[in-house]
Amino acid sequence: MANRQQLVGWAMAMEVQQRSLVLAMIGGLDDNQCATYALVPEEDRLAELQRAAQAAAQGGGGAGIGAGAAGTDVILTAADKIGSGLNAVAAAADHIAAQLAAATVSARVSKTFAMSSVGSTKANQVISSMDFTIVDGEEVEPIQLPEGFPEVAAFAMHAYSDEKQATPGFITYLKKCLADQGVKFGIGGLKLVDVHNNKDMLQLQTELGTFKGFLDAVVVPHGVLSYSTGMRMALELKYTEQDKQIYNAGHFERNKRKADDLQEQENEDDEQLEDDTMEDDDVAAAANATTTPTSTPVVEPMASKDRAKFELTSRLWCQSVMELLGAYSVAHYPPDLVITEGYKYHVMRLRGKRLICWKNLTPGQAIFHMANSLKQPECSLVELPPPPPD
């Protein structure tokens, strides 16, 4: 692990374009190879990595350090080894960085737009300019739960008045679900953070102007200083019209029950007062005691069959893609974007020129997928300093 971290730190000091390629090569190394390349002087290391990668791509493996480092044929491109570490995410950074850099240089408009309200026309213009191919996640990386995987309950968003109020509860719920699947939180691990107050934490420069936005929560390494540059996963909660209706109906019923309970208690107190000879101050104290409110009951998730479909509509798709691009433009580690209303999940990821989307995942599928991504050792590395300016 120490050798891999040494190589990652060395690569992070490079310029963006070169850094992404080198991170992809490092991600394909096993621990023995990391130890070998860590011993190579820094001025010679890049050439040795490139020589080994070229030999592997040509089906050779004879080139490398000395007579050839054993196992150079495992240095694959990120596209050949999606989801297995930094090599699975660095290819995306390479493409995104190039596209975003080109868009920034050629920016001609100084207008600012909110990602949350961006129209499909502008969003599609930005998306098409990035030259992505949209891919169904189930086709390239189907999510198959292992036998015996525990059932994961949904999160009842309708127990709250809006998504901002629901976020702390969702963080507690999600943290437990991920921890149950081996994701480490705390020192040396990760942290789930509510970032509602971090306005404009996402920024995307394009030819049309600057798009700004924010998220509901992010996963970052524990101890990281910047939630924007340090995010490993971005979370967007959606409070649906059904949630609002259920909450309002439940809120009315809860208030009605409270009023009925208080009235019943007051009637009992009145009857008691007729028989007792309490002093005035005791009567006042008894009356005050009856006004103590009861706690709000826990709301259980509804049955899936009663839940309205959570579709990735055109508007939600545009907003989500813009947020994903905004996250990529500010984060040092390419994050996934997870969108959910507590019962179904959509997960978006960029890999090279492919925009991969897993739709309508169950809570179990989503937790399994998220846990596998977050358990990659690179996810827990505290944010490294950005490369020095040119």
XYZ file of C-alpha atoms in Angstrom:
390
model
C 0.000 0.000 0.000
C 2.805 2.424 0.884
C 4.514 1.826 -2.454
C 1.266 2.416 -4.365
C 0.648 5.627 -2.427
C 4.190 6.761 -3.233
C 3.560 6.210 -6.946
C 0.164 7.953 -6.798
C 1.736 10.949 -5.034
C 4.443 11.111 -7.684
C 1.837 11.034 -10.463
C -0.354 13.699 -8.844
C 2.455 16.240 -9.175
C 2.296 15.955 -12.977
C 0.257 18.031 -15.375
C -3.382 16.964 -15.747
C -3.086 15.227 -19.104
C 0.050 13.264 -18.211
C -1.198 12.580 -14.682
C -4.350 10.794 -15.845
C -2.401 8.455 -18.125
C 0.174 7.640 -15.453
C -2.526 6.993 -12.841
C -4.145 4.563 -15.251
C -0.870 2.664 -15.606
C -0.289 2.643 -11.849
C -3.791 1.320 -11.285
C -2.912 -1.783 -13.311
C 0.070 -2.713 -11.170
C -0.061 -5.331 -8.461
C 1.682 -4.806 -5.099
C 4.950 -6.442 -6.223
C 5.129 -4.260 -9.318
C 4.402 -1.151 -7.235
C 7.312 -2.057 -5.003
C 9.562 -2.532 -8.049
C 8.672 0.768 -9.719
C 8.904 2.652 -6.410
C 12.623 1.810 -6.388
C 13.183 3.256 -9.853
C 14.549 6.838 -9.796
C 11.800 9.328 -10.562
C 13.589 10.671 -13.624
C 13.539 7.166 -15.170
C 10.240 5.878 -13.789
C 7.886 7.324 -16.407
C 9.922 5.927 -19.299
C 9.962 2.475 -17.666
C 6.185 2.539 -17.109
C 5.547 3.618 -20.708
C 7.887 0.941 -22.062
C 6.147 -1.745 -20.019
C 2.672 -0.530 -20.985
C 3.615 -0.467 -24.685
C 5.000 -3.972 -24.480
C 1.839 -5.182 -22.763
C -0.392 -3.523 -25.372
C 1.581 -5.262 -28.147
C 1.213 -8.593 -26.421
C 4.864 -8.675 -25.482
C 5.819 -8.267 -21.881
C 9.554 -8.553 -22.553
C 10.170 -4.825 -22.156
C 10.278 -3.152 -18.800
C 12.780 -2.916 -15.976
C 15.923 -4.893 -16.728
C 14.955 -8.051 -18.605
C 11.281 -7.164 -18.092
C 9.211 -6.760 -14.942
C 7.158 -9.848 -14.265
C 3.503 -9.311 -14.979
C 3.721 -6.242 -17.187
C 0.937 -7.768 -19.250
C -1.450 -6.821 -16.451
C -0.908 -3.115 -17.098
C -4.136 -2.596 -18.984
C -5.990 0.483 -20.050
C -8.829 1.702 -17.857
C -11.340 0.636 -20.491
C -10.116 -2.946 -20.203
C -10.318 -3.008 -16.432
C -13.286 -0.866 -15.391
C -14.048 -0.790 -11.689
C -10.758 -2.143 -10.369
C -9.024 0.900 -8.889
C -7.520 4.105 -10.215
C -7.055 2.590 -13.671
C -10.833 2.253 -13.762
C -11.392 5.957 -13.165
C -8.336 7.758 -14.490
C -9.294 7.233 -18.150
C -12.410 9.276 -17.461
C -10.317 12.054 -15.937
C -8.134 12.080 -19.047
C -11.063 12.608 -21.395
C -13.003 14.961 -19.137
C -9.975 17.098 -18.357
C -9.246 17.515 -22.055
C -12.837 18.428 -22.862
C -13.217 20.812 -19.932
C -9.869 22.464 -20.602
C -10.791 23.033 -24.241
C -14.182 24.436 -23.252
C -12.622 26.746 -20.684
C -10.047 28.107 -23.112
C -12.663 28.722 -25.772
C -15.306 30.150 -23.417
C -16.868 33.178 -25.038
C -19.865 33.801 -22.819
C -19.701 35.069 -19.238
C -23.263 34.096 -18.298
C -23.917 31.962 -15.227
C -26.575 29.227 -15.063
C -27.912 27.105 -12.217
C -27.530 23.370 -12.813
C -30.760 22.689 -10.916
C -32.832 24.645 -13.422
C -30.885 24.153 -16.639
C -33.076 23.490 -19.665
C -32.685 20.480 -21.904
C -31.499 22.621 -24.831
C -28.467 24.058 -23.043
C -27.715 20.801 -21.245
C -27.824 18.792 -24.457
C -25.544 21.332 -26.149
C -22.964 20.826 -23.397
C -23.369 17.052 -23.428
C -23.040 16.784 -27.203
C -19.918 18.980 -27.152
C -18.266 16.426 -24.848
C -18.699 13.693 -27.468
C -19.926 11.028 -25.044
C -21.411 7.665 -25.858
C -24.240 6.836 -23.463
C -24.024 3.238 -22.263
C -26.413 1.084 -20.232
C -24.539 -0.017 -17.118
C -26.269 -3.392 -17.090
C -24.745 -4.141 -20.503
C -21.114 -3.387 -19.629
C -21.051 -4.138 -15.898
C -24.221 -5.896 -14.711
C -24.843 -5.814 -10.975
C -25.320 -9.322 -9.634
C -25.830 -9.639 -5.912
C -23.886 -12.506 -4.351
C -25.840 -15.382 -2.860
C -26.938 -14.605 0.661
C -26.671 -10.837 0.258
C -28.937 -9.333 2.934
C -32.092 -7.492 1.996
C -31.692 -3.733 2.282
C -34.718 -1.715 3.370
C -35.692 1.446 1.518
C -35.340 4.877 3.081
C -38.642 6.613 3.887
C -38.102 10.098 2.475
C -41.763 10.883 3.140
C -41.043 10.934 6.884
C -39.524 14.404 6.308
C -40.841 17.714 5.015
C -38.250 18.044 2.226
C -34.954 16.607 0.997
C -32.862 19.001 3.086
C -34.572 17.813 6.260
C -34.210 14.204 5.101
C -30.471 14.363 4.372
C -29.136 13.815 7.936
C -31.383 10.781 8.356
C -30.377 9.440 4.949
C -26.689 9.856 5.812
C -27.157 7.805 8.980
C -29.051 5.147 7.014
C -26.551 4.987 4.153
C -23.509 4.949 6.427
C -24.845 1.892 8.275
C -25.708 0.106 5.021
C -22.235 0.713 3.576
C -20.466 -0.153 6.829
C -22.351 -3.467 6.877
C -20.723 -4.200 3.507
C -17.199 -3.478 4.699
C -16.794 0.223 3.889
C -14.601 1.822 6.547
C -15.579 5.133 8.097
C -13.544 7.261 10.481
C -9.781 7.712 10.717
C -8.086 5.973 7.800
C -11.421 5.577 6.053
C -14.233 7.698 4.667
C -16.744 10.274 5.807
C -20.326 11.011 4.687
C -21.033 14.740 4.743
C -24.145 16.909 4.348
C -23.132 19.670 1.917
C -26.398 21.561 1.481
C -24.743 24.734 2.716
C -21.814 24.438 0.287
C -23.429 26.524 -2.427
C -21.797 26.551 -5.862
C -19.443 23.699 -4.927
C -19.900 22.431 -8.496
C -18.685 24.614 -11.342
C -18.501 23.812 -15.032
C -16.971 26.166 -17.596
C -18.338 25.790 -21.131
C -18.661 27.821 -24.299
C -22.207 28.722 -23.220
C -21.052 30.102 -19.889
C -20.532 28.881 -16.325
C -22.863 26.342 -14.764
C -22.981 26.217 -10.965
C -24.654 23.791 -8.603
C -24.505 21.935 -5.329
C -25.212 18.470 -3.945
C -27.016 17.012 -0.958
C -24.157 14.887 0.365
C -20.721 13.597 -0.607
C -18.379 10.799 0.429
C -14.858 12.059 1.138
C -11.740 10.652 2.823
C -11.769 11.248 6.566
C -9.691 14.339 7.347
C -9.926 15.858 3.871
C -9.864 19.659 3.824
C -11.974 20.341 0.742
C -15.224 18.489 0.113
C -15.237 19.671 -3.518
C -11.804 18.468 -4.575
C -11.908 15.485 -2.207
C -15.275 13.980 -3.128
C -15.264 10.280 -4.009
C -19.014 9.949 -4.529
C -21.712 12.576 -5.030
C -25.240 12.078 -3.700
C -28.399 13.782 -4.934
C -31.659 13.152 -3.051
C -35.031 13.674 -4.687
C -38.188 14.502 -2.771
C -41.122 13.462 -4.931
C -44.693 14.693 -5.114
C -45.774 11.400 -3.554
C -43.430 12.016 -0.611
C -44.973 15.461 -0.129
C -48.522 14.109 -0.192
C -47.745 11.295 2.236
C -45.882 13.607 4.599
C -48.659 16.203 4.595
C -51.318 13.541 5.210
C -49.250 11.974 7.963
C -48.451 15.356 9.472
C -52.171 16.173 9.635
C -52.963 12.809 11.230
C -50.134 13.176 13.750
C -51.293 16.652 14.732
C -54.880 15.436 14.971
C -53.833 12.559 17.233
C -51.849 14.965 19.402
C -54.865 17.262 19.701
C -57.178 14.337 20.532
C -54.730 13.026 23.134
C -54.421 16.440 24.731
C -58.187 16.944 24.784
C -58.719 13.539 26.372
C -56.083 14.280 28.994
C -57.623 17.672 29.722
C -61.058 16.091 30.196
C -59.597 13.608 32.655
C -57.868 16.437 34.499
C -61.115 18.419 34.715
C -62.880 15.449 36.265
C -60.076 14.995 38.719
C -60.129 18.667 39.659
C -63.776 18.453 40.610
C -62.994 15.832 43.259
C -59.725 17.226 44.542
C -59.025 20.265 46.642
C -55.763 21.235 45.048
C -54.153 24.574 45.741
C -54.126 27.075 42.852
C -50.439 26.609 42.125
C -50.881 22.811 42.004
C -53.776 23.158 39.586
C -51.675 25.359 37.299
C -48.829 22.874 37.354
C -51.162 20.003 36.474
C -52.651 21.969 33.576
C -49.189 22.789 32.227
C -48.196 19.144 32.392
C -50.979 18.173 29.988
C -49.555 20.359 27.201
C -46.290 18.418 26.838
C -46.170 17.302 23.158
C -45.653 13.663 22.239
C -42.792 12.568 19.977
C -43.288 11.953 16.269
C -43.569 8.216 15.542
C -41.070 6.458 13.292
C -42.302 6.166 9.690
C -41.635 2.821 8.056
C -40.947 2.549 4.291
C -43.983 1.701 2.191
C -44.236 -1.451 0.104
C -42.446 -1.188 -3.249
C -45.654 -2.009 -5.117
C -47.271 1.101 -3.653
C -44.386 3.355 -4.621
C -44.664 5.531 -7.740
C -41.968 4.931 -10.352
C -38.847 7.048 -10.005
C -38.021 7.713 -13.641
C -34.904 9.379 -14.959
C -36.924 11.995 -16.823
C -35.426 14.264 -19.460
C -35.170 17.134 -16.983
C -33.643 14.970 -14.247
C -31.254 13.414 -16.761
C -29.998 16.833 -17.906
C -29.593 18.120 -14.362
C -27.793 14.948 -13.259
C -25.352 14.911 -16.168
C -24.507 18.564 -15.578
C -23.872 17.814 -11.895
C -21.689 14.837 -12.823
C -19.638 17.008 -15.182
C -19.413 19.708 -12.520
C -18.180 17.159 -9.988
C -15.544 15.905 -12.437
C -14.351 19.429 -13.117
C -13.570 20.177 -9.459
C -12.721 16.787 -7.905
C -9.216 15.328 -7.938
C -10.677 11.797 -8.050
C -13.462 11.123 -10.582
C -16.617 10.498 -8.515
C -19.806 8.614 -9.315
C -23.128 10.426 -9.001
C -25.939 8.641 -7.152
C -29.538 9.898 -7.490
C -32.263 8.433 -5.277
C -35.635 9.021 -3.637
C -34.955 6.262 -1.125
C -36.569 3.362 -2.986
C -34.850 3.341 -6.380
C -31.374 4.501 -7.395
C -29.756 5.769 -10.587
C -25.952 5.742 -10.722
C -23.906 7.706 -13.286
C -20.222 7.261 -14.092
C -17.832 8.562 -16.748
C -15.189 6.268 -18.204
C -13.191 7.631 -21.105
C -15.766 8.704 -23.690
C -18.505 6.558 -22.182
C -21.212 7.899 -19.914
C -22.406 4.792 -18.080
C -25.753 4.809 -16.307
C -27.319 2.153 -14.108
C -31.056 2.829 -13.799
C -33.711 1.721 -11.332
C -31.434 -0.136 -8.947
C -32.944 -1.591 -5.791
C -31.485 -0.444 -2.466
C -29.563 -3.729 -2.257
C -28.090 -3.388 -5.756
C -27.154 0.244 -5.128
C -25.492 -0.445 -1.764
C -23.543 -3.380 -3.222
C -22.385 -1.283 -6.186
C -21.475 1.751 -4.079
C -19.636 -0.352 -1.490
C -17.497 -2.038 -4.151
C -16.484 1.357 -5.511
C -15.742 2.906 -2.130
C -13.703 -0.062 -0.890
C -11.019 0.639 -3.500
C -7.922 1.629 -1.454
C -7.414 4.852 -3.415
C -10.807 6.156 -2.226
C -9.573 6.537 1.347
C -6.427 8.486 0.466
C -6.605 12.003 1.868
C -6.602 14.614 -0.880
C -3.196 15.144 -2.402
C -2.059 18.661 -3.373
C -2.858 19.709 -6.942
C -0.048 19.766 -9.487
C 2.039 22.953 -9.538
C 0.998 25.655 -12.022
C 2.568 25.613 -15.460
